[in-house]
């Protein structure tokens, strides 16, 4: 039996030519590969877990970025809307200011030649006064005693509101007048100081030229004033004629017509008188400048 077994084993060895050493090496290799594979799988599991964490973080980051992007987009839309509303508001304000300025000018122009009641602040003598002109600081009116100015502080509230007069506008107007006067004064002072060396030929020529220009300006103003005087006389004559017609008129319509024309011509004459008054002021200023220049022409002046 034992012999048979040995024989059988020997036959197997011969038939399959099995090399036990080689088989052992192969089994060891398989064991090594399995161990390597297990290590690889373990490392892969760790890596996969890390990747899943990273994926989750990236998803959160993506959500945050998306939220930031949405917030930024919304902020840009809101900013654009604010800019649009602001621009629209500014345009509306400018449009309203332009409309208000035009309306104010129209109201003040329309009231010229009409009667206003200033009795609330000025007394009964100012119950019905004719308006000659309106500016931001005063109303020029005509009474039997002649023309006079009523400052904004003495104008009834209702009239100020109707003419859209305000202390803010009045002060801005006064400030502008002061600035203009200051500029004129400074320019004249600079020009005068520039002629400090009166002995120079150029300075003397400049003085002579300015004196000649002043004389021309004065003559032009006086000519205009003389022409206005002729027109004033004509207008007053017409006003007087219509006043006589008013006295002789029998019907209400005739009296109303005569009174209207009489007042119209009288108001026109008064406006020309005001222009001549302004002309006298300009001439006085020019004459004062002329005196200074003449002193510059004199030795020691």
Coordinates of C-alpha atoms in Angstrom, one line a residue, residues 172 197 297:
X172 CA -29.4 136.1 -3.4
X197 CA 3.5 155.8 -13.0
X297 CA -2.8 164.2 -15.4

